Short mmCIF file of C-alpha atoms in Angstrom, two decimals:
data_model
loop_
_atom_site.label_atom_id
_atom_site.label_comp_id
_atom_site.label_asym_id
_atom_site.label_seq_id
_atom_site.Cartn_x
_atom_site.Cartn_y
_atom_site.Cartn_z
CA MET A 1 14.10 37.63 12.86
CA THR A 2 13.78 33.88 12.31
CA SER A 3 16.64 31.39 12.23
CA LYS A 4 17.47 29.06 9.33
CA ILE A 5 17.95 26.07 11.62
CA SER A 6 16.84 22.98 9.74
CA PHE A 7 13.71 21.14 10.66
CA PHE A 8 15.66 17.92 11.08
CA SER A 9 18.07 19.54 13.55
CA LEU A 10 15.17 20.89 15.62
CA CYS A 11 13.58 17.43 15.67
CA ILE A 12 16.82 15.86 16.95
CA GLU A 13 17.19 18.52 19.64
CA ASN A 14 13.58 18.10 20.69
CA LEU A 15 13.93 14.31 20.76
CA LYS A 16 16.87 14.63 23.19
CA ARG A 17 14.51 16.35 25.63
CA ARG A 18 12.04 13.45 25.26
CA ILE A 19 14.43 10.53 25.49
CA TRP A 20 12.40 9.08 28.41
CA LEU A 21 9.40 8.76 26.13
CA LEU A 22 11.47 7.07 23.43
CA VAL A 23 12.72 4.54 26.01
CA LEU A 24 9.16 3.95 27.25
CA SER A 25 7.82 3.41 23.74
CA VAL A 26 10.62 1.05 22.70
CA LEU A 27 10.36 -1.00 25.88
CA THR A 28 6.54 -1.15 25.76
CA PHE A 29 6.40 -2.36 22.17
CA PHE A 30 9.32 -4.77 22.64
CA ILE A 31 7.71 -6.37 25.65
CA SER A 32 4.17 -6.45 24.23
CA MET A 33 5.08 -7.72 20.76
CA PRO A 34 8.43 -9.52 20.05
CA LEU A 35 9.09 -10.69 23.60
CA THR A 36 5.54 -11.83 24.24
CA LEU A 37 5.39 -13.56 20.84
CA MET A 38 8.59 -15.53 21.64
CA VAL A 39 7.11 -16.56 25.01
CA VAL A 40 3.85 -17.68 23.43
CA LEU A 41 5.63 -19.69 20.72
CA GLN A 42 7.96 -21.21 23.27
CA ASN A 43 5.02 -22.32 25.40
CA GLU A 44 3.26 -23.83 22.37
CA THR A 45 6.32 -25.81 21.24
CA SER A 46 7.01 -27.08 24.75
CA TYR A 47 3.71 -28.99 24.76
CA ARG A 48 3.79 -30.37 21.17
CA SER A 49 6.36 -30.84 18.48
CA GLU A 50 4.35 -28.94 15.89
CA ILE A 51 1.87 -26.12 16.36
CA ALA A 52 -1.52 -26.65 14.67
CA GLU A 53 -2.23 -24.35 11.75
CA TRP A 54 -5.40 -22.90 13.36
CA ARG A 55 -3.45 -22.07 16.48
CA ILE A 56 -0.57 -20.30 14.68
CA LEU A 57 -3.12 -18.34 12.66
CA GLU A 58 -4.79 -17.32 15.90
CA ILE A 59 -1.48 -16.20 17.37
CA PHE A 60 -0.72 -14.22 14.21
CA SER A 61 -4.10 -12.46 14.46
CA ASN A 62 -3.54 -11.62 18.10
CA PHE A 63 -0.30 -9.77 17.25
CA PHE A 64 -1.05 -8.35 13.85
CA GLY A 65 -4.82 -7.89 14.10
CA ILE A 66 -7.00 -6.18 16.64
CA GLY A 67 -5.50 -7.10 19.99
CA PHE A 68 -3.49 -5.52 22.79
CA ASN A 69 -2.03 -2.99 20.28
CA SER A 70 -5.51 -1.53 20.00
CA VAL A 71 -5.11 -0.28 23.58
CA LEU A 72 -1.57 0.95 23.08
CA ALA A 73 -2.55 3.29 20.25
CA PRO A 74 -4.91 5.61 22.24
CA GLY A 75 -2.76 5.25 25.37
CA PHE A 76 0.42 6.42 23.63
CA ALA A 77 -1.49 9.15 21.80
CA ILE A 78 -2.31 10.78 25.13
CA ILE A 79 1.19 10.26 26.54
CA CYS A 80 2.96 11.54 23.41
CA ALA A 81 0.72 14.62 23.24
CA ILE A 82 1.37 15.54 26.87
CA GLY A 83 5.07 14.63 26.66
CA GLY A 84 5.58 16.79 23.60
CA PHE A 85 3.72 19.94 24.70
CA ALA A 86 3.83 19.86 28.54
CA TRP A 87 6.38 22.74 28.37
CA LEU A 88 3.38 24.99 27.66
CA PHE A 89 2.49 24.71 31.36
CA SER A 90 5.83 26.19 32.53
CA LYS A 91 6.47 29.92 32.18
CA LYS A 92 10.23 29.42 32.12
CA LYS A 93 10.05 26.77 29.38
CA VAL A 94 7.62 28.79 27.32
CA ASP A 95 9.96 31.77 27.46
CA LEU A 96 12.87 29.48 26.50
CA TYR A 97 11.04 27.85 23.55
CA HIS A 98 9.59 31.11 22.28
CA SER A 99 12.94 32.87 22.54
CA VAL A 100 14.29 30.57 19.78
CA PRO A 101 14.15 32.48 16.47
CA VAL A 102 11.81 29.94 14.91
CA LYS A 103 8.26 30.50 13.70
CA ARG A 104 5.52 29.12 15.92
CA GLU A 105 4.22 26.89 13.13
CA LYS A 106 7.64 25.29 12.74
CA LEU A 107 8.04 24.79 16.47
CA PHE A 108 4.59 23.17 16.65
CA ALA A 109 5.48 20.92 13.70
CA VAL A 110 8.69 19.76 15.36
CA CYS A 111 6.93 18.70 18.59
CA TYR A 112 3.99 17.30 16.65
CA VAL A 113 6.00 15.12 14.26
CA ASN A 114 8.29 13.83 17.02
CA GLY A 115 5.23 12.72 19.00
CA ILE A 116 4.03 10.69 16.01
CA LEU A 117 7.49 9.19 15.37
CA LEU A 118 7.80 8.05 19.00
CA PHE A 119 4.79 5.82 18.38
CA PHE A 120 5.21 5.04 14.69
CA VAL A 121 8.85 3.87 14.57
CA PRO A 122 8.88 1.47 17.59
CA TYR A 123 5.53 0.03 16.47
CA LEU A 124 6.74 -0.52 12.91
CA VAL A 125 10.04 -2.09 14.00
CA SER A 126 8.22 -4.37 16.47
CA CYS A 127 5.85 -5.52 13.68
CA ILE A 128 8.78 -6.35 11.37
CA VAL A 129 10.63 -8.24 14.11
CA CYS A 130 7.44 -10.22 14.91
CA LEU A 131 7.08 -11.15 11.25
CA VAL A 132 10.64 -12.51 11.27
CA ILE A 133 10.01 -14.43 14.50
CA ILE A 134 6.77 -16.09 13.34
CA SER A 135 7.80 -16.79 9.71
CA PRO A 136 9.39 -20.22 10.46
CA TYR A 137 6.04 -21.42 11.88
CA LEU A 138 3.71 -19.99 9.24
CA SER A 139 3.64 -19.39 5.54
CA ILE A 140 3.11 -15.65 5.28
CA THR A 141 0.54 -15.18 2.49
CA GLY A 142 -0.52 -11.97 0.78
CA SER A 143 -3.83 -11.93 2.70
CA LEU A 144 -2.01 -12.11 6.03
CA ILE A 145 0.34 -9.30 5.05
CA SER A 146 -2.61 -7.29 3.85
CA MET A 147 -4.37 -7.76 7.18
CA ALA A 148 -1.24 -6.69 9.10
CA VAL A 149 -0.76 -3.61 6.92
CA VAL A 150 -4.39 -2.51 7.26
CA THR A 151 -4.22 -2.99 11.04
CA PHE A 152 -1.05 -0.94 11.24
CA PHE A 153 -2.51 2.03 9.40
CA VAL A 154 -5.85 1.78 11.21
CA HIS A 155 -3.94 2.00 14.53
CA LEU A 156 -1.96 4.95 13.19
CA LEU A 157 -5.12 6.74 12.08
CA PHE A 158 -6.85 6.39 15.41
CA PHE A 159 -3.61 7.24 17.22
CA LEU A 160 -3.63 10.54 15.36
CA LEU A 161 -7.29 11.08 16.18
CA PHE A 162 -6.69 10.68 19.92
CA TYR A 163 -3.39 12.59 19.66
CA ASN A 164 -4.89 15.65 17.95
CA LEU A 165 -7.86 15.86 20.33
CA MET A 166 -5.53 15.66 23.33
CA LEU A 167 -3.48 18.51 21.80
CA VAL A 168 -6.64 20.62 21.72
CA ALA A 169 -7.00 20.02 25.49
CA LEU A 170 -3.39 21.05 25.97
CA MET A 171 -3.84 24.26 24.00
CA LEU A 172 -6.95 25.23 25.93
CA THR A 173 -5.43 24.89 29.40
CA GLY A 174 -2.48 26.18 31.37
CA ASN A 175 -1.72 23.42 33.85
CA MET A 176 -1.69 19.63 33.93
CA ILE A 177 -4.76 19.09 36.18
CA ASN A 178 -7.03 21.17 33.99
CA CYS A 179 -5.49 19.64 30.87
CA LEU A 180 -6.44 16.14 32.02
CA LEU A 181 -9.90 17.34 33.05
CA THR A 182 -10.41 19.05 29.66
CA GLY A 183 -9.13 15.97 27.86
CA GLY A 184 -11.70 13.88 29.70
CA VAL A 185 -14.41 16.37 28.77
CA LEU A 186 -13.45 16.28 25.09
CA PHE A 187 -13.28 12.50 25.00
CA PHE A 188 -16.50 11.78 26.95
CA TYR A 189 -18.69 14.87 26.96
CA ALA A 190 -20.80 14.01 23.90
CA ILE A 191 -21.21 10.42 25.09
CA ALA A 192 -22.27 11.54 28.60
CA ALA A 193 -24.66 14.21 27.33
CA ARG A 194 -26.38 11.75 24.94
CA GLY A 195 -26.58 9.11 27.63
CA LEU A 196 -28.03 11.64 30.11
CA LEU A 197 -30.69 12.69 27.61
CA GLU A 198 -31.64 9.03 27.05
CA ALA A 199 -31.79 8.47 30.82
CA TYR A 200 -34.13 11.45 31.32
CA LEU A 201 -36.42 10.46 28.48
CA SER A 202 -36.58 6.81 29.61
CA SER A 203 -37.23 7.85 33.21
CA PHE A 204 -39.94 10.49 32.71
CA ILE A 205 -41.58 9.87 29.29
CA ARG A 206 -43.57 6.71 29.91
CA THR A 207 -44.09 5.85 26.24
CA TYR A 208 -40.47 6.54 25.25
CA TYR A 209 -38.52 3.64 23.88
CA ASN A 210 -35.36 3.79 21.83
CA GLN A 211 -33.72 0.98 19.93
CA MET A 212 -30.96 3.16 18.60
CA ASP A 213 -27.48 1.92 17.75
CA PHE A 214 -25.56 4.01 20.27
CA LEU A 215 -22.19 3.31 18.64
CA TYR A 216 -23.47 4.44 15.27
CA GLU A 217 -25.18 7.55 16.63
CA MET A 218 -22.09 8.64 18.56
CA ARG A 219 -19.36 7.43 16.18
CA PHE A 220 -18.09 10.98 15.67
CA GLY A 221 -18.91 12.20 19.14
CA SER A 222 -15.53 11.01 20.45
CA PRO A 223 -12.44 9.23 19.12
CA LEU A 224 -13.23 6.45 21.55
CA MET A 225 -16.65 5.87 19.97
CA SER A 226 -15.13 6.17 16.48
CA TYR A 227 -12.69 3.43 17.38
CA LEU A 228 -15.31 1.16 18.98
CA TYR A 229 -17.65 1.64 16.04
CA PHE A 230 -14.89 0.58 13.66
CA LEU A 231 -14.20 -2.57 15.66
CA GLU A 232 -17.93 -3.37 15.85
CA SER A 233 -18.78 -2.74 12.22
CA PHE A 234 -15.78 -3.68 10.12
CA VAL A 235 -13.87 -6.36 12.08
CA MET A 236 -14.76 -10.02 12.40
CA ASN A 237 -13.05 -13.30 13.18
CA HIS A 238 -13.14 -15.82 10.35
CA ASP A 239 -11.32 -19.18 10.71
CA TYR A 240 -9.16 -17.81 13.59
CA VAL A 241 -7.98 -14.85 11.49
CA VAL A 242 -9.05 -11.25 11.92
CA THR A 243 -10.85 -10.19 8.76
CA TYR A 244 -11.81 -6.69 7.75
CA ILE A 245 -15.14 -6.20 6.04
CA THR A 246 -13.78 -4.04 3.27
CA GLY A 247 -15.73 -2.22 0.64
CA GLY A 248 -17.28 1.18 0.03
CA ALA A 249 -18.53 1.58 3.55
CA PHE A 250 -15.14 0.64 5.00
CA ALA A 251 -13.27 3.13 2.84
CA LEU A 252 -15.80 5.87 3.42
CA TYR A 253 -15.70 5.51 7.17
CA LEU A 254 -11.89 5.60 7.29
CA LEU A 255 -12.00 8.68 5.05
CA GLN A 256 -14.48 10.34 7.39
CA CYS A 257 -12.22 9.55 10.35
CA PHE A 258 -9.24 10.95 8.44
CA VAL A 259 -11.09 14.20 7.73
CA PHE A 260 -12.18 14.38 11.38
CA MET A 261 -8.60 13.87 12.45
CA VAL A 262 -7.28 16.60 10.12
CA LEU A 263 -9.89 19.13 11.28
CA VAL A 264 -9.05 18.49 14.93
CA GLY A 265 -5.32 18.81 14.15
CA VAL A 266 -5.89 22.13 12.32
CA LEU A 267 -7.89 23.34 15.34
CA ALA A 268 -4.98 22.39 17.64
CA LEU A 269 -2.54 24.37 15.45
CA PHE A 270 -4.89 27.39 15.35
CA LEU A 271 -5.25 27.38 19.14
CA TYR A 272 -1.48 27.08 19.56
CA LYS A 273 -0.87 30.13 17.32
CA LYS A 274 -3.48 32.14 19.24
CA ARG A 275 -2.41 30.94 22.71
CA PRO A 276 -0.74 33.73 24.71
CA SER A 277 2.59 32.94 26.35
CA GLU A 278 1.23 34.26 29.61
CA ALA A 279 -1.28 31.34 29.72
CA ALA A 280 1.38 29.05 31.23
CA GLY A 281 0.37 28.09 34.77
CA LYS A 282 -3.15 29.46 34.48
CA SER A 283 -6.28 27.29 34.64
CA ILE A 284 -7.55 28.18 31.14
CA ALA A 285 -5.47 29.61 28.33
CA PHE A 286 -8.31 31.64 26.82
CA SER A 287 -10.34 33.58 29.37
CA GLN A 288 -13.02 34.21 26.78
CA ILE A 289 -14.21 30.61 26.88
CA LEU A 290 -14.13 30.22 30.64
CA ASN A 291 -17.77 31.14 31.18
CA ILE A 292 -18.97 28.83 28.40
CA TYR A 293 -16.78 26.03 29.66
CA ARG A 294 -18.13 26.42 33.22
CA ILE A 295 -21.76 26.35 32.08
CA LEU A 296 -21.25 23.34 29.79
CA LEU A 297 -19.83 21.39 32.70
CA VAL A 298 -22.25 22.46 35.42
CA ILE A 299 -25.45 21.75 33.42
CA PRO A 300 -24.96 17.98 32.83
CA LEU A 301 -23.45 17.43 36.29
CA SER A 302 -26.51 19.06 37.88
CA LEU A 303 -28.94 17.17 35.71
CA GLY A 304 -27.18 13.90 36.47
CA SER A 305 -27.38 14.64 40.21
CA GLY A 306 -31.10 15.35 39.97
CA LEU A 307 -31.78 12.12 38.13
CA PHE A 308 -29.61 10.18 40.60
CA PHE A 309 -31.58 11.39 43.65
CA ALA A 310 -34.91 10.89 41.91
CA ALA A 311 -34.02 7.29 41.13
CA LEU A 312 -32.42 6.63 44.50
CA VAL A 313 -35.59 7.24 46.54
CA SER A 314 -38.41 4.72 46.57
CA ALA A 315 -41.43 7.02 46.65
CA ASP A 316 -45.11 6.13 46.48
CA THR A 317 -46.13 9.49 45.04
CA MET A 318 -44.68 11.51 42.22
CA SER A 319 -44.48 14.62 44.38
CA VAL A 320 -41.96 12.98 46.70
CA ALA A 321 -39.79 11.88 43.78
CA THR A 322 -40.04 15.41 42.31
CA ALA A 323 -38.95 16.92 45.62
CA TRP A 324 -35.88 14.69 45.70
CA MET A 325 -35.13 15.48 42.07
CA CYS A 326 -35.20 19.23 42.91
CA PHE A 327 -32.89 18.62 45.86
CA GLY A 328 -30.52 16.69 43.59
CA LEU A 329 -30.54 19.43 40.95
CA LEU A 330 -29.76 22.07 43.55
CA PHE A 331 -27.16 19.95 45.31
CA GLY A 332 -25.42 19.09 42.04
CA LEU A 333 -25.57 22.73 40.84
CA ILE A 334 -23.90 24.18 43.94
CA LEU A 335 -21.38 21.36 44.32
CA SER A 336 -20.26 21.26 40.66
CA HIS A 337 -20.12 25.03 40.33
CA GLY A 338 -18.03 25.34 43.50
CA PHE A 339 -15.74 22.50 42.59
CA ILE A 340 -15.04 23.87 39.10
CA GLU A 341 -14.39 27.38 40.47
CA VAL A 342 -11.96 26.09 43.08
CA LEU A 343 -10.24 23.99 40.39
CA PHE A 344 -9.98 26.93 37.97
CA GLN A 345 -9.01 29.61 40.45
CA MET A 346 -7.02 27.38 42.87
CA ASP A 347 -8.69 29.13 45.78
CA ILE A 348 -11.29 27.62 48.15
CA ARG A 349 -12.78 31.08 48.67
CA ALA A 350 -13.79 31.17 45.01
CA MET A 351 -16.43 28.46 45.56
CA PHE A 352 -19.36 30.85 45.40
CA SER A 353 -17.99 33.38 42.96
CA TYR A 354 -19.93 34.33 39.86
CA LYS A 355 -23.25 34.19 41.72
CA LYS A 356 -25.25 35.68 38.87
CA GLN A 357 -23.97 33.02 36.50
CA LEU A 358 -24.70 30.35 39.10
CA LEU A 359 -28.28 31.59 39.33
CA ALA A 360 -28.71 31.75 35.53
CA THR A 361 -27.26 28.25 35.14
CA GLY A 362 -29.62 27.02 37.87
CA VAL A 363 -32.64 28.39 35.96
CA ILE A 364 -31.47 26.61 32.79
CA VAL A 365 -30.96 23.35 34.69
CA PHE A 366 -34.40 23.39 36.26
CA LEU A 367 -36.07 24.37 32.95
CA LEU A 368 -34.33 21.49 31.13
CA ALA A 369 -35.16 18.95 33.79
CA PHE A 370 -38.85 19.92 34.11
CA SER A 371 -39.33 20.36 30.37
CA ILE A 372 -38.59 16.65 29.99
CA LYS A 373 -40.25 15.50 33.21
CA GLU A 374 -43.53 17.29 32.42
CA ASP A 375 -43.17 16.51 28.69
CA TRP A 376 -43.55 20.10 27.45
CA TYR A 377 -42.56 18.87 24.01
CA GLY A 378 -45.43 16.38 23.70
CA ILE A 379 -43.14 13.40 23.10
CA GLY A 380 -45.14 10.97 25.21
CA LYS A 381 -48.53 11.23 23.49
CA SER A 382 -47.28 11.88 19.95
CA MET A 383 -47.70 9.17 17.32
CA PRO A 384 -46.85 9.11 13.61
CA LYS A 385 -49.80 9.77 11.30
CA GLN A 386 -51.30 6.64 9.90
CA GLU A 387 -50.77 7.79 6.31
CA ASP A 388 -47.02 8.28 6.96
CA ILE A 389 -46.52 4.69 8.11
CA GLU A 390 -45.31 1.95 5.80
CA THR A 391 -45.30 -1.01 8.21
CA MET A 392 -45.54 -1.64 11.99
CA ALA A 393 -44.19 -4.23 14.40
CA ILE A 394 -45.63 -5.06 17.84
CA TYR A 395 -43.74 -6.93 20.49
CA ILE A 396 -45.80 -8.33 23.41
CA PRO A 397 -43.68 -9.94 26.15
CA GLY A 398 -44.82 -13.51 26.79
CA LEU A 399 -46.40 -13.96 23.38
CA ASN A 400 -44.34 -16.45 21.36
CA GLU A 401 -41.47 -15.70 23.77
CA GLY A 402 -40.04 -19.18 23.25
CA ASN A 403 -39.23 -18.68 19.57
CA ILE A 404 -35.49 -18.67 18.85
CA SER A 405 -34.35 -16.84 15.78
CA GLU A 406 -30.98 -16.80 14.18
CA ARG A 407 -29.30 -15.53 11.05
CA GLU A 408 -26.21 -16.60 9.09
CA MET A 409 -23.83 -13.74 8.35
CA GLU A 410 -20.41 -14.32 6.89
CA GLY A 411 -20.27 -17.75 8.48
CA ASN A 412 -21.16 -16.49 11.96
CA ARG A 413 -24.44 -17.26 13.65
CA LEU A 414 -26.13 -14.24 15.20
CA VAL A 415 -28.79 -15.09 17.74
CA TYR A 416 -31.49 -12.46 18.34
CA SER A 417 -33.71 -11.77 21.30
CA SER A 418 -37.40 -12.13 20.59
CA SER A 419 -37.97 -8.38 20.56
CA ASN A 420 -35.16 -7.70 18.06
CA TYR A 421 -36.42 -10.43 15.79
CA VAL A 422 -39.93 -8.98 15.87
CA PHE A 423 -38.74 -5.46 15.10
CA GLU A 424 -36.63 -6.69 12.19
CA ASN A 425 -39.09 -9.07 10.59
CA MET A 426 -42.67 -8.17 11.48
CA GLU A 427 -44.48 -6.03 8.87
CA LEU A 428 -48.04 -5.21 9.90
CA THR A 429 -50.21 -2.83 7.87
CA MET A 430 -53.70 -3.53 9.30
CA PRO A 431 -55.66 -0.75 11.05
CA GLU A 432 -56.11 -2.98 14.16
CA ALA A 433 -52.36 -2.80 14.78
CA TYR A 434 -52.32 1.01 14.79
CA GLN A 435 -55.42 1.05 17.02
CA LEU A 436 -53.73 -1.33 19.47
CA ILE A 437 -50.66 0.84 19.71
CA GLU A 438 -52.82 3.97 20.11
CA LYS A 439 -54.71 2.40 23.00
CA GLY A 440 -51.42 1.43 24.59
CA VAL A 441 -50.03 4.98 24.39
CA GLN A 442 -53.29 6.41 25.81
CA GLY A 443 -53.34 3.76 28.54
CA VAL A 444 -50.03 4.94 29.92
CA TYR A 445 -51.65 8.15 31.11
CA GLU A 446 -54.52 6.43 32.93
CA GLU A 447 -54.39 5.83 36.65
CA ASN A 448 -52.74 2.59 37.78
CA TYR A 449 -51.31 2.18 34.28
CA ASN A 450 -48.82 -0.43 35.44
CA SER A 451 -51.18 -2.59 37.50
CA LYS A 452 -51.10 -6.41 37.17
CA ASN A 453 -54.14 -6.65 34.94
CA ARG A 454 -52.51 -4.57 32.23
CA MET A 455 -50.46 -5.65 29.23
CA TYR A 456 -47.19 -4.11 28.18
CA ILE A 457 -46.26 -3.64 24.52
CA ILE A 458 -43.47 -2.15 22.47
CA ALA A 459 -44.21 -0.96 18.97
CA LYS A 460 -42.07 0.04 16.01
CA PHE A 461 -43.21 2.28 13.14
CA ASN A 462 -41.36 2.03 9.85
CA LEU A 463 -42.14 5.36 8.17
CA LYS A 464 -42.27 5.96 4.43
CA ASP A 465 -39.37 8.43 4.65
CA GLY A 466 -37.12 5.71 6.06
CA LYS A 467 -37.21 6.77 9.69
CA GLU A 468 -38.00 4.44 12.58
CA VAL A 469 -40.11 5.43 15.59
CA TYR A 470 -40.62 3.34 18.74
CA LYS A 471 -43.35 3.55 21.36
CA ARG A 472 -44.24 1.58 24.46
CA GLY A 473 -47.58 1.35 26.15
CA TRP A 474 -49.79 -0.34 28.72
CA MET A 475 -53.46 -1.29 28.40
CA GLU A 476 -56.11 -3.36 30.09
CA THR A 477 -55.93 -6.86 28.58
CA GLU A 478 -59.71 -7.35 28.48
CA LYS A 479 -60.29 -4.17 26.40
CA VAL A 480 -57.79 -5.12 23.66
CA TYR A 481 -58.22 -8.89 23.60
CA ALA A 482 -60.21 -8.77 20.33
CA ASP A 483 -57.61 -6.57 18.60
CA ILE A 484 -54.78 -8.92 19.72
CA GLU A 485 -56.68 -11.97 18.51
CA THR A 486 -57.27 -10.30 15.10
CA ILE A 487 -53.58 -9.46 14.74
CA TYR A 488 -52.44 -12.89 15.98
CA ASN A 489 -54.59 -14.74 13.45
CA SER A 490 -53.63 -12.52 10.50
CA GLN A 491 -51.33 -13.70 7.72
CA GLU A 492 -49.10 -10.69 8.27
CA TYR A 493 -48.37 -11.82 11.81
CA LYS A 494 -47.89 -15.48 10.91
CA ARG A 495 -45.33 -14.62 8.25
CA THR A 496 -43.01 -13.17 10.91
#
């Protein structure tokens, strides 16, 4: 039987149990916004009778644009999530909460909404107080109010994104240590896995080169990357004022983040409804995912250990580096598996449990490492077909290295490195360019490919389907001098 206790009454009762978090939030926002603003304005007026317009605009942007508040949003998201649902780690508190004749969905909603309000209300009040404080020094225009409002709701959106993902970590675990570990995994696993793949490809595939925009590629791999991508792509400083590059792309990205946030929140609610009360105090709330969780952690940790030892040793022969890589893989495998087991089971004797799974994971780790090291996928020697290529760009270090290129964009000067300028502006179509790149790729697999009498190149293929492919290569300078001279003297090259 469920009680007819009102939602509002439950929220008030829950808030009483979290009064410490309310005090922390109020004090943090008061100190970081109104109090700091008053100190800044006092310091400015103590040096001069009137604050310059550019300076007051800069101060306004620091408090109502992307500034210190950008750090508070994700920080409070994690604190509010843990503060609102930490009772799930205590058997006594779980029994107490679940003994209340209230549906689980309603109980979740009470804790969930209160967590948002503990961030939302102090932040909103602090913004209003700051507007009142700064208004005698600045004429508050519609554009400034618009910037402040957009910033407020952007911070709220990304707060919810971090908040919901941290709730997923809470629902999956049964104690604080594993909750924090799982939270770190959810926030950084995709980033670390992508970075590890790039490190392996760059280390063992000699012709591999990637000019990818990491923020763009990983913008939905973690709330952290989503936030950083937003700051990188849609925020700029124009005349001392934070300006948002609004438009279709801006609205679409925020909509995508909103959908991402909602899906993660629905997942957190689903896990809460399925979470057994007996999970309190255990390492993982759902024993069914323990094996998958263990494997997903051990594999990248072992691969990272293998790469670390391979790079750590200065070896003259590939066999020595390979031996150290194998040692690193094995060392990382045993250490990470043992550590995770001890952490999950809270027993040092559990370090070598699940030996069959350890062996199976080890086989997967070695297969993954050697499949990239030995290039079983043929990445190194592969090249796009000539008929699929629209244009090409070739960067040769030392050739026209002194050229400085720059571009005007929204009043800001962006200065490029020589390689980036070449990749963006060079458009070669001549057969000699393709032949030069082909010789470079083949030259990598010759003996002494990186000797002093060889030339290093980086090439970019712009394919007809819109994709971009990069390759790097080495070749003997004497053998390709004629091709380079032909390319250098061509009109296509000179137009770059």
